[in-house]
PDB file of C-alpha atoms in Angstrom:
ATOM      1  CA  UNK A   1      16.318 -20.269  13.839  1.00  0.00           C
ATOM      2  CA  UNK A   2      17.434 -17.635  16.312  1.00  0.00           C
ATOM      3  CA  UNK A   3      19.101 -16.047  13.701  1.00  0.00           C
ATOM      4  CA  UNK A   4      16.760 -16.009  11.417  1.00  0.00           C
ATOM      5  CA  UNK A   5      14.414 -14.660  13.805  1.00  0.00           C
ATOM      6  CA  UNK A   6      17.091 -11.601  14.762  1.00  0.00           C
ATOM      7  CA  UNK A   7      16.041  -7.986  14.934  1.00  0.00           C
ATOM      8  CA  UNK A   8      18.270  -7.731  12.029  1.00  0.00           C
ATOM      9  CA  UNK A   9      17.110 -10.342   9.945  1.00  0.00           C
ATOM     10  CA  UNK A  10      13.777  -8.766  10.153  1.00  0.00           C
ATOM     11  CA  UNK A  11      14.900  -5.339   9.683  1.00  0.00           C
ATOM     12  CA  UNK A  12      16.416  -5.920   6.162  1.00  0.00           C
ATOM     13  CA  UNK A  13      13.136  -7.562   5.151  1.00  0.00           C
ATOM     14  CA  UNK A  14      11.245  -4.982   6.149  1.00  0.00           C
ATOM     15  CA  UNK A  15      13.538  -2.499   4.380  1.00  0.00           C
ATOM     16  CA  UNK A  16      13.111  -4.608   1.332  1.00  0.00           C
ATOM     17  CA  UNK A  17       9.737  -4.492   1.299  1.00  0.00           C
ATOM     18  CA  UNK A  18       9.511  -0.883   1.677  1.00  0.00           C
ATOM     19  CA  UNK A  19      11.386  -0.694  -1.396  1.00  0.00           C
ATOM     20  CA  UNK A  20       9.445  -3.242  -3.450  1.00  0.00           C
ATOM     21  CA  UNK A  21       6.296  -0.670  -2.153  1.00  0.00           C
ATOM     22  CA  UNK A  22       8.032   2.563  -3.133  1.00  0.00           C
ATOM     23  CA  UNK A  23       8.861   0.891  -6.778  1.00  0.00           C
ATOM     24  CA  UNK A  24       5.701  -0.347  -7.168  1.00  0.00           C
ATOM     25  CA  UNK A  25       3.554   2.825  -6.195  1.00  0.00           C
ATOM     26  CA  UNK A  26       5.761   4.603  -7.819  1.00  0.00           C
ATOM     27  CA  UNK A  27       5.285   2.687 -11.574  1.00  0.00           C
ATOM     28  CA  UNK A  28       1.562   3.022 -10.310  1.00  0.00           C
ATOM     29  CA  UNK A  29       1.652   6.295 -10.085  1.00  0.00           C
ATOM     30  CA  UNK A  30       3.427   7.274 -13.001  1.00  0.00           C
ATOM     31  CA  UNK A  31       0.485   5.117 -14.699  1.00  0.00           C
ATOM     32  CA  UNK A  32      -2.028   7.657 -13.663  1.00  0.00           C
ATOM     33  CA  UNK A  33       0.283  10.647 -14.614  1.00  0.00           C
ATOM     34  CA  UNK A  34       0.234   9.077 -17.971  1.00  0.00           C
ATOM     35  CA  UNK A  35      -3.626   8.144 -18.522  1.00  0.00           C
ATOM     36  CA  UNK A  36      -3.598  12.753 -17.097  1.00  0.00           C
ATOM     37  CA  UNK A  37      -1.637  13.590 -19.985  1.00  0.00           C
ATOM     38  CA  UNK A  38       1.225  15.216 -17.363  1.00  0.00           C
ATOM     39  CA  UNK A  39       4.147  16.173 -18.725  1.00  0.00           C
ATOM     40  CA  UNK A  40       7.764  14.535 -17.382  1.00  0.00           C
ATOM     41  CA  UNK A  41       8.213  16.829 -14.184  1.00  0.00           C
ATOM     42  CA  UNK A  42       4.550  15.976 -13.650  1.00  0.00           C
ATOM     43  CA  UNK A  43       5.356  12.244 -13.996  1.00  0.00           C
ATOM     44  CA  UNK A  44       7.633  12.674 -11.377  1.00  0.00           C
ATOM     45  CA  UNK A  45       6.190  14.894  -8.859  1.00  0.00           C
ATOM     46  CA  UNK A  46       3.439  11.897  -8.945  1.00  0.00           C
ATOM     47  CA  UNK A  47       4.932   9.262  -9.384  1.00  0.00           C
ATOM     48  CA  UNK A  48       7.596  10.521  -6.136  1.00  0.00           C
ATOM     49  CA  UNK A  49       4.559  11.270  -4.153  1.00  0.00           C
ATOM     50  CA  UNK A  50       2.760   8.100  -4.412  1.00  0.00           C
ATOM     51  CA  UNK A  51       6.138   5.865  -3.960  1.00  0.00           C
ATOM     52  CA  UNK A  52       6.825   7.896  -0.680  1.00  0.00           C
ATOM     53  CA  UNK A  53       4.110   9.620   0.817  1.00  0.00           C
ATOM     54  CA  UNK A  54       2.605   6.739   2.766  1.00  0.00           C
ATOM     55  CA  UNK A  55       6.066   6.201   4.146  1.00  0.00           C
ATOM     56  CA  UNK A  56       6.805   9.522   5.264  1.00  0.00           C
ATOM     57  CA  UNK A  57       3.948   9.901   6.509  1.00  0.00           C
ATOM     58  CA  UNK A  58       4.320   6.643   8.948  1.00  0.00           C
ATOM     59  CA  UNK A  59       7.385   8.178   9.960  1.00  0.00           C
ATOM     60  CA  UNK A  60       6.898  11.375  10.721  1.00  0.00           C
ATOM     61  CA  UNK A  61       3.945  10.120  12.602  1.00  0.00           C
ATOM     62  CA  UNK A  62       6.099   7.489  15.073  1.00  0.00           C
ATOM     63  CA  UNK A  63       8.651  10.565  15.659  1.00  0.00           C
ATOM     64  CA  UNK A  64      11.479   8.513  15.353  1.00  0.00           C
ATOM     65  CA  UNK A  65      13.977  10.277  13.573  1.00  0.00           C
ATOM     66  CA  UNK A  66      13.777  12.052  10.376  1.00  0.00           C
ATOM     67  CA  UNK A  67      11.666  10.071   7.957  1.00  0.00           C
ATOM     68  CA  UNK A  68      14.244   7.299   5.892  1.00  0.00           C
ATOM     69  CA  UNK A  69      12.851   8.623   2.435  1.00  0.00           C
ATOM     70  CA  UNK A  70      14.666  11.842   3.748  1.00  0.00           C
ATOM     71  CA  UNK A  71      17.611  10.424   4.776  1.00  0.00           C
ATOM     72  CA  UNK A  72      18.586   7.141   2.757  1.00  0.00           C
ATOM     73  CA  UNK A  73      18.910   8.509  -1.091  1.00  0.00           C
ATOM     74  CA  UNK A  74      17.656   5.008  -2.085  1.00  0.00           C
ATOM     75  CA  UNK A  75      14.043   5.228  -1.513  1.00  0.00           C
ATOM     76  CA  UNK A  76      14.309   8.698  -4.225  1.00  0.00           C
ATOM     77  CA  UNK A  77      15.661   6.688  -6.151  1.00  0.00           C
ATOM     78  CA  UNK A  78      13.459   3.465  -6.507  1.00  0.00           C
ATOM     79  CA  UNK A  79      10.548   5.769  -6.635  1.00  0.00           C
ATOM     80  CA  UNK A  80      12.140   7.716  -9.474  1.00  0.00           C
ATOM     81  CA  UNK A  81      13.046   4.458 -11.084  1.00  0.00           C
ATOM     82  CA  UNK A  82       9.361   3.138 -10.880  1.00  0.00           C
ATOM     83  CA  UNK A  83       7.727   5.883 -12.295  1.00  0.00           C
ATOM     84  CA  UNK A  84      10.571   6.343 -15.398  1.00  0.00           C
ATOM     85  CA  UNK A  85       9.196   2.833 -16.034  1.00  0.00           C
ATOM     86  CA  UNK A  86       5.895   3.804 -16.303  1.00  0.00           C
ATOM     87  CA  UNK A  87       7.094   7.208 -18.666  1.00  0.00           C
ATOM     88  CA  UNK A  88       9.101   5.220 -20.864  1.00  0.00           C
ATOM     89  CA  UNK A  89       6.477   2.281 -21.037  1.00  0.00           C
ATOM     90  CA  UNK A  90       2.661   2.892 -22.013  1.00  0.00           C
ATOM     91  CA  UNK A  91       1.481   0.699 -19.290  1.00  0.00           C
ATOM     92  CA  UNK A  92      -2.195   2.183 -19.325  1.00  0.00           C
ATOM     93  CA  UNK A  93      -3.283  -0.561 -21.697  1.00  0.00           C
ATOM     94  CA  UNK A  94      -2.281  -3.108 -19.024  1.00  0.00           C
ATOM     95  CA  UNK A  95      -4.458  -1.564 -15.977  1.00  0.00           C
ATOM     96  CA  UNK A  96      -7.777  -3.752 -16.403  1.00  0.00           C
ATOM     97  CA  UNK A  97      -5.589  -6.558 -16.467  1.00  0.00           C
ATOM     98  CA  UNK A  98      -3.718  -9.636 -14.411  1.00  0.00           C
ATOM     99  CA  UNK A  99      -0.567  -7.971 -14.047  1.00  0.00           C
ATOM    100  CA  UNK A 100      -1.586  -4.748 -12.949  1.00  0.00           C
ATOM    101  CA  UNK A 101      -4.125  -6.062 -10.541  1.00  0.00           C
ATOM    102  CA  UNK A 102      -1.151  -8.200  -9.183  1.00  0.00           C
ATOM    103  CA  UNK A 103       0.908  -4.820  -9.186  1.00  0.00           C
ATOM    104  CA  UNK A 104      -1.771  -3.087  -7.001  1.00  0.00           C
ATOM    105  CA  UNK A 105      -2.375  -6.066  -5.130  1.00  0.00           C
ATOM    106  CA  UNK A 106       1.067  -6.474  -4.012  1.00  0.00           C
ATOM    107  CA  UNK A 107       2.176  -3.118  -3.342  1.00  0.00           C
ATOM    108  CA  UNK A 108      -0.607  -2.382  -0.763  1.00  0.00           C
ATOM    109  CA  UNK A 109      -0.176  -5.393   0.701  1.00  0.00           C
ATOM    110  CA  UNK A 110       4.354  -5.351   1.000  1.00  0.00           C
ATOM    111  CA  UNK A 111       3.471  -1.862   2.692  1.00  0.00           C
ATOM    112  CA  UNK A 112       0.937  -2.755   5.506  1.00  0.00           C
ATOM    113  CA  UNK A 113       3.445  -5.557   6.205  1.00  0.00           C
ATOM    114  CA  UNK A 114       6.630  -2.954   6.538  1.00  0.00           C
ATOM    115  CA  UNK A 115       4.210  -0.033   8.327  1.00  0.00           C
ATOM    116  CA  UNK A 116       3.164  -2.845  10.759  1.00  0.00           C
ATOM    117  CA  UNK A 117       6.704  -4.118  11.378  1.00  0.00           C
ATOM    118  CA  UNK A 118       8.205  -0.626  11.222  1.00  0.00           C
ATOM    119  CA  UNK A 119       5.911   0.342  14.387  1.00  0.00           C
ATOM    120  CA  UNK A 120       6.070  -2.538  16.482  1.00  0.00           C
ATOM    121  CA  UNK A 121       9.789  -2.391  16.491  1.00  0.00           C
ATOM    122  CA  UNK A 122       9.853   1.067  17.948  1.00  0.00           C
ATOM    123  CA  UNK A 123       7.853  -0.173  20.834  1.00  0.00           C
ATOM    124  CA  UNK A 124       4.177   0.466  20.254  1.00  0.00           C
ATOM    125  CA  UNK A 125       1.408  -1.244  20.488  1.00  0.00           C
ATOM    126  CA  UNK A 126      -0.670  -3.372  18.515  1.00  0.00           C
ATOM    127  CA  UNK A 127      -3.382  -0.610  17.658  1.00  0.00           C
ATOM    128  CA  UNK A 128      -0.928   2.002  16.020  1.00  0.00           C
ATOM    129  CA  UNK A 129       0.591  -0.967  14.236  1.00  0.00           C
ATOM    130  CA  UNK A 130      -2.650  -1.354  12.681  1.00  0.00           C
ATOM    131  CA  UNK A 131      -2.977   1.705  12.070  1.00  0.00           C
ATOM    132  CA  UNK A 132       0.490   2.902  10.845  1.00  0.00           C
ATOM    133  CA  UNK A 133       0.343  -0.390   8.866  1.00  0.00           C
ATOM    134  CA  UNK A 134      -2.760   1.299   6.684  1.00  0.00           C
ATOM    135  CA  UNK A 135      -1.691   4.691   6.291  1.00  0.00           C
ATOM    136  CA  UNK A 136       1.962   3.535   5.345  1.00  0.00           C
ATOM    137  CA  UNK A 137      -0.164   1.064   2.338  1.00  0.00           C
ATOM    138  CA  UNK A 138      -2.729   3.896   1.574  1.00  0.00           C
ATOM    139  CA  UNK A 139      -1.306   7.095   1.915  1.00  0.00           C
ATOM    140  CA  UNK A 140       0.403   7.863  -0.755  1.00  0.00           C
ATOM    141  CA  UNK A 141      -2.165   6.982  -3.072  1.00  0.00           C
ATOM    142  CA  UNK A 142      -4.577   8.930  -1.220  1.00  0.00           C
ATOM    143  CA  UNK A 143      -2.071  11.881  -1.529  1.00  0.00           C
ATOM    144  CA  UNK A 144      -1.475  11.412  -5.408  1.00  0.00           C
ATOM    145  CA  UNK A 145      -5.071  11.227  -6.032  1.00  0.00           C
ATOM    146  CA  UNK A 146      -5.586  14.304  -4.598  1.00  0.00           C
ATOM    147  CA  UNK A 147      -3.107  16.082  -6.866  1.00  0.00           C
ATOM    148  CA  UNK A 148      -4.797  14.579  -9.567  1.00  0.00           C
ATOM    149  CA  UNK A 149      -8.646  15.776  -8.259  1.00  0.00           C
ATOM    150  CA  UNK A 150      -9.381  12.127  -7.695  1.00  0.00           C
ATOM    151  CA  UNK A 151     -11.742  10.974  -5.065  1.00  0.00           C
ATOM    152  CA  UNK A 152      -9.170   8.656  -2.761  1.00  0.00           C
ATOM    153  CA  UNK A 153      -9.810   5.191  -3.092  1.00  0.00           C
ATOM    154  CA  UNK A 154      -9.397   5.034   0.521  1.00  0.00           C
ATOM    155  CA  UNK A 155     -12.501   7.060   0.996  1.00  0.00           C
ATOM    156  CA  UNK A 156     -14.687   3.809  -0.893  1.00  0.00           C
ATOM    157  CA  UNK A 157     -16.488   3.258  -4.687  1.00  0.00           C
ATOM    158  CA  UNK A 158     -13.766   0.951  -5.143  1.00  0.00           C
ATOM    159  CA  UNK A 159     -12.978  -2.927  -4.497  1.00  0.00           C
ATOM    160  CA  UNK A 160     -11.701  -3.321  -0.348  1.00  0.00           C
ATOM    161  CA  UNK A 161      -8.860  -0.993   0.048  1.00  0.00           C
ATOM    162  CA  UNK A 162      -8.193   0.431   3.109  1.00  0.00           C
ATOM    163  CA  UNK A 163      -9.612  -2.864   4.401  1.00  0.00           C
ATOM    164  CA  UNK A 164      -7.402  -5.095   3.081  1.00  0.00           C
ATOM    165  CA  UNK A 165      -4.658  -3.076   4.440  1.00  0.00           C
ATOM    166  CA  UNK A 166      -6.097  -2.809   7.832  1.00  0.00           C
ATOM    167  CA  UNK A 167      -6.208  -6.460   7.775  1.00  0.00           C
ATOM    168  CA  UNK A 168      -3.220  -7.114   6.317  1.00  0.00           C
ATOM    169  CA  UNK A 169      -1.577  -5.407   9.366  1.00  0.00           C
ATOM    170  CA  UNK A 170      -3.510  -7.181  11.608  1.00  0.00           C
ATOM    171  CA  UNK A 171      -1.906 -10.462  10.658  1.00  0.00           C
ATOM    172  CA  UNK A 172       1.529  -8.945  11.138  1.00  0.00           C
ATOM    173  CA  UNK A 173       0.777  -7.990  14.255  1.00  0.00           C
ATOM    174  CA  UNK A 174      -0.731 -11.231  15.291  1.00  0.00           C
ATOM    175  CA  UNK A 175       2.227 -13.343  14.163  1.00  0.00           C
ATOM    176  CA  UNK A 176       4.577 -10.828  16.151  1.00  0.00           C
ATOM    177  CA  UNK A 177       3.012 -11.333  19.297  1.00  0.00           C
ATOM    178  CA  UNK A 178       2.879 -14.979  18.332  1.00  0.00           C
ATOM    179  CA  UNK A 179       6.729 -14.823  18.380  1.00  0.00           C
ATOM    180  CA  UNK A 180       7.317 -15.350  14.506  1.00  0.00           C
ATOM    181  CA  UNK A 181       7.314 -11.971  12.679  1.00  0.00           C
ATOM    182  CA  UNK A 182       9.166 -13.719   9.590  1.00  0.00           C
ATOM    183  CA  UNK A 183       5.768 -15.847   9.337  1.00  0.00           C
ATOM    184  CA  UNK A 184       3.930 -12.590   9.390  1.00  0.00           C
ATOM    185  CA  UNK A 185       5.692 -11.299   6.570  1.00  0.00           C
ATOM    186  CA  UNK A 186       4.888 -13.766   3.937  1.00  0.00           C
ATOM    187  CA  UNK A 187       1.693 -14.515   5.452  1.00  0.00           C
ATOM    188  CA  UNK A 188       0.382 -10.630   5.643  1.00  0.00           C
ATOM    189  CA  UNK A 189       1.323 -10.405   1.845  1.00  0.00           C
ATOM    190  CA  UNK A 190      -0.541 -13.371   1.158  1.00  0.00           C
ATOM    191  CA  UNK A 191      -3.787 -12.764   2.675  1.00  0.00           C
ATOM    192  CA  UNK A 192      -3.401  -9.255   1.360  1.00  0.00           C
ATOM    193  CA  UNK A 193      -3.062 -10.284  -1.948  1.00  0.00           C
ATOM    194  CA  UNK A 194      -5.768 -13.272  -2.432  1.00  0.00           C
ATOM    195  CA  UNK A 195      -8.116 -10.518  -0.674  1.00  0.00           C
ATOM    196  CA  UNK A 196      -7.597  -7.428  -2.829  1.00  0.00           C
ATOM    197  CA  UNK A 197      -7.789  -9.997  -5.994  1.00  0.00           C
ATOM    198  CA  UNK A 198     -10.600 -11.295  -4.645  1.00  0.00           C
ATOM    199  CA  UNK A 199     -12.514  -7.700  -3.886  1.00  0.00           C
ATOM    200  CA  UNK A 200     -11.005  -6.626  -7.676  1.00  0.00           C
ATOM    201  CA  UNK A 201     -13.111  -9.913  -9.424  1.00  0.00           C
ATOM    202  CA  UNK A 202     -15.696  -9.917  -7.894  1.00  0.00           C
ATOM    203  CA  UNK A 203     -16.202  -6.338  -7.226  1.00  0.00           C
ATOM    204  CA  UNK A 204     -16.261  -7.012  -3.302  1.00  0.00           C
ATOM    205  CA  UNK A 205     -17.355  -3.307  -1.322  1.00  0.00           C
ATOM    206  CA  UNK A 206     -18.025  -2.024   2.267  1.00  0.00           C
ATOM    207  CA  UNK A 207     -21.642  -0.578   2.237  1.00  0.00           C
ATOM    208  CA  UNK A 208     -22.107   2.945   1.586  1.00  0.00           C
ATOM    209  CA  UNK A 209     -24.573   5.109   3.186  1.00  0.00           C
ATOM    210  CA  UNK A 210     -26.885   5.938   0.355  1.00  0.00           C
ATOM    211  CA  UNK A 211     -27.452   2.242  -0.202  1.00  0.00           C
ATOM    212  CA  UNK A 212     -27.817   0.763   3.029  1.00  0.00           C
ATOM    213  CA  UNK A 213     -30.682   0.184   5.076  1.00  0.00           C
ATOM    214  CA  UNK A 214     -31.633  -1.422   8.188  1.00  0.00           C
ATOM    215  CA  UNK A 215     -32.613  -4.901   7.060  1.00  0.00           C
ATOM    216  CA  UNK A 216     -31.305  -4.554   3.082  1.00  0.00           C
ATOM    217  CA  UNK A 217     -29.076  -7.654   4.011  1.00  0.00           C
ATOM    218  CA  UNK A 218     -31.633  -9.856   5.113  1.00  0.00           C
ATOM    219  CA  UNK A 219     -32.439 -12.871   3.021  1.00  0.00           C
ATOM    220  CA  UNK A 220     -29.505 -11.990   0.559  1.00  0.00           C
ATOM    221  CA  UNK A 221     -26.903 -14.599  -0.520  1.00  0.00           C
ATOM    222  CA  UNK A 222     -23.413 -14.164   0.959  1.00  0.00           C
TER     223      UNK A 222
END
């Protein structure tokens, strides 16, 4: 158990994981590049951006060495590979479904997990894990929308995002201080995932503004 437990141990899976993210954002990204009509350098400046902007942005926020999309030719790679999926493949007739939703799902979720881990194991707290944890799962998408004059889904009109991530963290984080950050792995990607599906069903959203009032809730079902 010890071992399994090991700095190490957890280290690789958390390296994994940021690679399963970086492929999957990446294929997601190169979805969207698709339904713009972008040519194949447009693909990939899109595709690259969404697989590794919310991971170079965690780590050029925790100042701990240059960021590891920068330095470990992998991570290029993986993104590159997700979005030539997504060129080669017409995936756009898949987005309202299962798969895709399981695709999104899964990707925000592997990436609060790894921003979580990732800044805990430099030695901060529990509140930048939190927070490092959703900007690592959000930020490249936010990033890529942007390019594409998209309104960020992390900014709302969409199913819990940002939330799900925030959350998602959270349980990583718990589990660490709770000794078992293997648990916290599986468990994070879990909860992630049955939430987002959840939110994506049944259409689950924070209140906006505009459509809240003091007392709107009142007497309403859950």
């Amino acid at each position: 158990m010890a071992g399994y437990l090991s700095p190490e141990n957890v280290s690789e899976v958390t390296r994994a994981l940021d690679l399963s993210g970086v492929f999957a954002n990446g294929t997601l990204g190169g979805v969207l590049a698709r339904a713009s009509r972008l040519d194949l350098f447009g693909f990939l400046v899109i595709g690259i951006v969404s697989g590794l902007g919310g991971g170079i942005l965690r780590d050029t926020l925790l100042q701990h060495g240059t960021p590891v999309a920068l330095t470990d030719y992998t991570y290029i790679a993986v993104a590159t590979a997700g979005t030539m999926l997504a060129f080669v493949a017409d995936l756009s007739r898949h987005t309202s479904g299962w798969a895709f939703n399981l695709l999104d799902a899964l990707a925000l979720s592997v990436w609060a997990v790894a921003g979580a881990q990732k800044t805990l194991a430099v030695g901060l707290g529990w509140l930048p894990a939190v927070l490092l944890g959703t900007i690592t799962a959000v930020g490249g998408g936010a990033i890529r929308d942007l390019l594409l004059a998209r309104t960020p889904a992390v900014f709302g009109g969409t199913p819990l995002y940002a939330t799900v991530a925030m959350l998602v963290s959270g349980v990583m984080v718990l589990c660490s201080r709770l000794g078992v950050p293997t648990v916290g792995i599986p468990a994070g990607i879990v909860v992630g995932v049955a939430l987002r599906l959840a939110a994506l069903t049944w259409g689950w959203r924070l209140p906006g503004s505009r459509d809240w009032r003091p007392g709107t809730m009142r007497g309403r079902g859950p």
